[in-house]
Coordinates of N, CA and C in Angstrom, one line a residue:
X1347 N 0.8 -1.2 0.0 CA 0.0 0.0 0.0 C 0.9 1.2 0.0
X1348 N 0.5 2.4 -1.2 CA 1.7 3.6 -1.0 C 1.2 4.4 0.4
X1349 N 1.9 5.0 0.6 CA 1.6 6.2 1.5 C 1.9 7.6 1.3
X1350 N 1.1 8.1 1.8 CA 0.9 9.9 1.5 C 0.8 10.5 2.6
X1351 N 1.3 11.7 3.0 CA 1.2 12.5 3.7 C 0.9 14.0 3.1
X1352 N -0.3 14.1 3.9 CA -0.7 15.3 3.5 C -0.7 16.6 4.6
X1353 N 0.1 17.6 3.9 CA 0.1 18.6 5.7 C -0.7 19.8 4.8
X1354 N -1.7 20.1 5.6 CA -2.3 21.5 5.3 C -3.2 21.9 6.5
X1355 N -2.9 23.0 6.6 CA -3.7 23.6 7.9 C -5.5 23.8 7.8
X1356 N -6.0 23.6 6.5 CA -7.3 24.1 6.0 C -8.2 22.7 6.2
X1357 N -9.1 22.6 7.4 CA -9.6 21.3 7.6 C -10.7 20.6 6.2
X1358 N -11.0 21.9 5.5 CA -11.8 21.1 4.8 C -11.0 20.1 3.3
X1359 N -9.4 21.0 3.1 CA -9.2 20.1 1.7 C -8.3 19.1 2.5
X1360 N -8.2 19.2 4.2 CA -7.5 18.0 4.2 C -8.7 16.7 4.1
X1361 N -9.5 17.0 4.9 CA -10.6 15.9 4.7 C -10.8 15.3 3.2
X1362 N -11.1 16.0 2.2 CA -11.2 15.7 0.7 C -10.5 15.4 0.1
X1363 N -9.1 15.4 0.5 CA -7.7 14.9 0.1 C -7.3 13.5 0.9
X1364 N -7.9 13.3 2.4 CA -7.8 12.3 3.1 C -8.6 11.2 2.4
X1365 N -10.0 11.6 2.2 CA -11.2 10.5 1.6 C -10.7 10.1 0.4
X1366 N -10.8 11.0 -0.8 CA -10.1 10.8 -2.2 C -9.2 9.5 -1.7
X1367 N -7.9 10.0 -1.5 CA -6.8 9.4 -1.6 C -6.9 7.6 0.0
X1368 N -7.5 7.6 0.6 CA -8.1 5.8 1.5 C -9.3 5.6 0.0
X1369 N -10.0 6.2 -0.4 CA -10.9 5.2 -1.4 C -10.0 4.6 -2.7
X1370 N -8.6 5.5 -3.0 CA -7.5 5.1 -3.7 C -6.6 3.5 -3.3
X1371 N -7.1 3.7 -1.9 CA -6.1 2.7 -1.5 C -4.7 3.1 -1.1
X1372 N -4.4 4.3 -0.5 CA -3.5 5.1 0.0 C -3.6 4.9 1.8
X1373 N -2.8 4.8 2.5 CA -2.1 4.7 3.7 C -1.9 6.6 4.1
X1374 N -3.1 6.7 4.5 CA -3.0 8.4 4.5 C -2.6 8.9 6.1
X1375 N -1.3 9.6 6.1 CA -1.3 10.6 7.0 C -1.6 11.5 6.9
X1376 N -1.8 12.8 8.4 CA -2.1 14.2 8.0 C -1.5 15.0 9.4
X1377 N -0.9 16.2 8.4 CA 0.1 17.0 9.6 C -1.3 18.6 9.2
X1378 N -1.3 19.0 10.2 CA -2.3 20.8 10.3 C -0.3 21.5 10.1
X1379 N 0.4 21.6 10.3 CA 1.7 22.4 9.6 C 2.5 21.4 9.6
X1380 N 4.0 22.5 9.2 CA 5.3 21.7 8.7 C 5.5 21.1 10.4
X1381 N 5.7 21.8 10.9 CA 6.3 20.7 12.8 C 5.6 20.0 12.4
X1382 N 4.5 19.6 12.4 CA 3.6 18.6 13.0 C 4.3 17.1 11.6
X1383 N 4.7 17.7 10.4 CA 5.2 17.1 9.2 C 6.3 16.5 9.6
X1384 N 7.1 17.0 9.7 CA 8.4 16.4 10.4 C 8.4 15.5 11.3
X1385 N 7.7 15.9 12.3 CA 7.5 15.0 13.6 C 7.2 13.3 13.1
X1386 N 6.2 13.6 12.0 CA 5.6 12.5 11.5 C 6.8 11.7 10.5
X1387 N 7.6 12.7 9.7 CA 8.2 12.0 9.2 C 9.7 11.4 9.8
X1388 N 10.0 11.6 11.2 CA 10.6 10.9 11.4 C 10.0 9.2 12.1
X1389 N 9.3 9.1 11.7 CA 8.7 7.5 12.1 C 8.4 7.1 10.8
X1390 N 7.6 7.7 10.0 CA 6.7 7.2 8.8 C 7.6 7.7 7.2
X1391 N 7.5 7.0 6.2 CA 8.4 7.4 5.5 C 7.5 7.6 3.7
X1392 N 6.4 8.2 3.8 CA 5.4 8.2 3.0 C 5.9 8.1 1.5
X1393 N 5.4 7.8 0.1 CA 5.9 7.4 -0.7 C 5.9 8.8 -1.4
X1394 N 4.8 9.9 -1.0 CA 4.6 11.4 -1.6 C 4.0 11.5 -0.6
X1395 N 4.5 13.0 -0.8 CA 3.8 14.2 0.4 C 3.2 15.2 -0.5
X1396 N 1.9 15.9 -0.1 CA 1.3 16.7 -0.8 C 1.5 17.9 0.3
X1397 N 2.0 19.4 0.2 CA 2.5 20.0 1.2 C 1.5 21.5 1.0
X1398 N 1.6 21.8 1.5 CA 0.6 23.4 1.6 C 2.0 24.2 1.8
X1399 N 1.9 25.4 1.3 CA 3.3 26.8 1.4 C 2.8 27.4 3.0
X1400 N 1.6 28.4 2.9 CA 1.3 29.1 3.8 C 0.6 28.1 5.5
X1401 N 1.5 28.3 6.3 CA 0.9 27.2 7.5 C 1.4 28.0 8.4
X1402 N 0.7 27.3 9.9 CA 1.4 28.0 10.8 C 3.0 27.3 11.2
X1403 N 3.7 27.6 12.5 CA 4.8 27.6 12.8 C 5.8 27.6 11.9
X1404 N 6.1 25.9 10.6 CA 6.8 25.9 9.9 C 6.1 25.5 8.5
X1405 N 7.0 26.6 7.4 CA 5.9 26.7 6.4 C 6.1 26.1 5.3
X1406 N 5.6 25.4 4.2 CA 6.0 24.6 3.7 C 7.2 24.7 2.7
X1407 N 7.4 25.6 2.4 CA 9.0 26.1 1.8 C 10.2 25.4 2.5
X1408 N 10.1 25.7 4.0 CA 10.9 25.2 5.0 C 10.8 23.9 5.6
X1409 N 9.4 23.4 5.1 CA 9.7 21.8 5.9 C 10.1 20.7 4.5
X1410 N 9.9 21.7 3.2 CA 10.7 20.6 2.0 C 12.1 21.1 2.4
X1411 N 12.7 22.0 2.8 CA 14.0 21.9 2.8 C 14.8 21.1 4.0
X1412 N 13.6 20.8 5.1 CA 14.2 20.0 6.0 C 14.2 18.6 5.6
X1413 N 13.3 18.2 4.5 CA 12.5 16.5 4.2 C 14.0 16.6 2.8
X1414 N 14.1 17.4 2.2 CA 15.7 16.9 1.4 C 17.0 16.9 2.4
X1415 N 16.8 17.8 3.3 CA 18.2 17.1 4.4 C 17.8 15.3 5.1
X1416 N 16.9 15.0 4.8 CA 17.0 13.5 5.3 C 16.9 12.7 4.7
X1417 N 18.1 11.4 4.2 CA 18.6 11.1 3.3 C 17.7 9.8 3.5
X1418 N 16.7 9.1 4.5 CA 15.4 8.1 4.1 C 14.6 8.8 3.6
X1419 N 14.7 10.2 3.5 CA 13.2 10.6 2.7 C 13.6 11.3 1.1
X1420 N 15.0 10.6 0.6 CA 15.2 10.5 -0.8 C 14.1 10.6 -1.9
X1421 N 13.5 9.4 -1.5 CA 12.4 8.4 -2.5 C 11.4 9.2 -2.9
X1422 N 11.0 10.4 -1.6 CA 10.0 10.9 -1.7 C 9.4 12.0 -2.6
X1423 N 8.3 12.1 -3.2 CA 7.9 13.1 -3.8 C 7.2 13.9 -3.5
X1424 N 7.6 15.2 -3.8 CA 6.7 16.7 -2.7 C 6.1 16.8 -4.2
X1425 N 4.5 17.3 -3.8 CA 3.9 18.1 -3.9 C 3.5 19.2 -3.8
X1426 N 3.8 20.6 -4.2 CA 2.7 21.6 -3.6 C 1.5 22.0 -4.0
X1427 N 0.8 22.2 -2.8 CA -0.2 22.3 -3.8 C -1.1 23.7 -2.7
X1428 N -1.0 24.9 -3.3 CA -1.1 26.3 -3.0 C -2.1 27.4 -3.0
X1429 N -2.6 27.9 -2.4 CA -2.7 29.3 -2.8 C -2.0 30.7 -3.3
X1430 N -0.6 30.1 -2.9 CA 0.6 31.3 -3.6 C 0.9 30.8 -4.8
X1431 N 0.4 31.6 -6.2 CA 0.0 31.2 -7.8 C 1.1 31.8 -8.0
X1432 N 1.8 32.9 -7.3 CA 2.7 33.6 -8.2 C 3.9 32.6 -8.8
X1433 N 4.4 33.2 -9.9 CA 5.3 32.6 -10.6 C 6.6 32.5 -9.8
X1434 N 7.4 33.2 -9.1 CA 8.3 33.8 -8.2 C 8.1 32.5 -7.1
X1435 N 6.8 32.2 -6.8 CA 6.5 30.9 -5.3 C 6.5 30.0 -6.4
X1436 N 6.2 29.3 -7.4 CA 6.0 28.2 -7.9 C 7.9 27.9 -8.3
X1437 N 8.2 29.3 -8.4 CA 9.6 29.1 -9.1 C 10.7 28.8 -7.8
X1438 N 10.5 29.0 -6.4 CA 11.1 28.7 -5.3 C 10.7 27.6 -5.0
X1439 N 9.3 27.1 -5.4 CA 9.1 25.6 -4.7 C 10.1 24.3 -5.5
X1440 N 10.1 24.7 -6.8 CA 10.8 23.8 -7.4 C 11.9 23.7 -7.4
X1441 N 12.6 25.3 -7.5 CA 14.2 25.1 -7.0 C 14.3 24.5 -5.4
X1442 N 13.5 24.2 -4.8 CA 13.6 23.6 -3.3 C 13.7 22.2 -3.5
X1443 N 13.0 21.9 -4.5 CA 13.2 20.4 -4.9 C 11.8 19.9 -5.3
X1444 N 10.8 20.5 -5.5 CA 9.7 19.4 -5.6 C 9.0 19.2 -6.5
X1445 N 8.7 18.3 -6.5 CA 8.4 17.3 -7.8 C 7.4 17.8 -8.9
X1446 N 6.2 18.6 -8.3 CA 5.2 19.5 -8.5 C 4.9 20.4 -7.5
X1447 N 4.1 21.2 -8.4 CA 3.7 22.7 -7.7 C 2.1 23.1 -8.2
X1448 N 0.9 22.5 -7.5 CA -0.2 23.1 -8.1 C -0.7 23.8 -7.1
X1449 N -1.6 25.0 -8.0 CA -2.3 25.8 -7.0 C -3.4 25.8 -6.8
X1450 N -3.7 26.3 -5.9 CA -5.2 26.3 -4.8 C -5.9 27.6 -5.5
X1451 N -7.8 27.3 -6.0 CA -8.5 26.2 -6.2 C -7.9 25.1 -7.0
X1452 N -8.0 23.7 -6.1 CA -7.7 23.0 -7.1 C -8.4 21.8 -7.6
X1453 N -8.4 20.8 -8.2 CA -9.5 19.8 -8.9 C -8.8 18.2 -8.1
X1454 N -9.7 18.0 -7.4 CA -8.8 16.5 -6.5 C -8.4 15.3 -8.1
X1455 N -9.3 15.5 -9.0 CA -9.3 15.0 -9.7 C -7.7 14.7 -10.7
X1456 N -7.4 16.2 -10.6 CA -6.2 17.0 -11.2 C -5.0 16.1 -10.3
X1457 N -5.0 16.3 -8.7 CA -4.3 16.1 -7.9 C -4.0 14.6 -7.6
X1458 N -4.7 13.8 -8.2 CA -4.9 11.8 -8.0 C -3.8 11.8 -9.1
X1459 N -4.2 12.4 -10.4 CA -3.7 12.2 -11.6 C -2.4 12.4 -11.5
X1460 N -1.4 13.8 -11.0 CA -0.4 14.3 -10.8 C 0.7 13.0 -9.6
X1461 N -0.2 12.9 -8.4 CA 0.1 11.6 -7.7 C 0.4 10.3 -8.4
X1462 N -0.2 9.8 -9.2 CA -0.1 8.7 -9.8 C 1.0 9.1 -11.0
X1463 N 1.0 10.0 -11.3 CA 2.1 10.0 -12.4 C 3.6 9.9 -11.5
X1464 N 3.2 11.1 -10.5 CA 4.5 10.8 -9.7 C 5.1 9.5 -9.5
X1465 N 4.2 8.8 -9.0 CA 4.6 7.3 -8.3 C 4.6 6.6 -9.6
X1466 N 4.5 6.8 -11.1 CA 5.1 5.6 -11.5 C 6.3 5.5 -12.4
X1467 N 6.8 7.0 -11.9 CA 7.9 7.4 -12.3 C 9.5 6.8 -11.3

């Protein structure tokens, strides 16, 4: 079973990102910010993380650059997936390392698809 980790402070798209992705057959965790992300990722080693930019304590700019200092969490593939559209945040998320960058509104539909591509690469 893959696993995902999804950290976003906004209860309603984590719920809709949580359901989507268990009727997928996904092993879903969920962090409300980046601490709470980290914390998790030192036990759990998810196969993609879908990450939110704007959170509280640590934001997601800063908890990809703590998840590429840890060399078990190689394999992994970030996600963003945003409210910050500008070109300037899309263009720092990916020089950070991550795999994609979509923005908020977004289509879960959109977001399974980008997942799956991820993972069968």
């Amino acid at each position: 079973m893959k696993k995902i980790l999804i950290v976003d402070d906004e209860p309603n798209i984590v719920m809709s990102l949580e359901y989507t992705f268990k009727k997928n057959n996904f092993e879903v965790f969920i962090a409300r910010d980046g601490q709470e992300a980290l914390d998790i990722l030192k036990k759990q080693f998810p196969d993609i993380i879908i990450l939110d930019v704007m959170m509280p304590l640590v934001d997601g700019f800063e908890t990809l650059e703590q998840i590429k200092k840890n060399e078990q969490l190689n394999h992994c593939k970030v996600i963003f997936l945003s409210a910050k559209n500008k070109e300037s945040d899309i263009e720092k998320g990916m020089a950070l390392g991550a795999d994609a960058y979509l923005t908020k509104p977004f289509s879960i539909k959109k977001v399974v698809e980008q997942v799956n591509e991820l993972l069968e690469n």
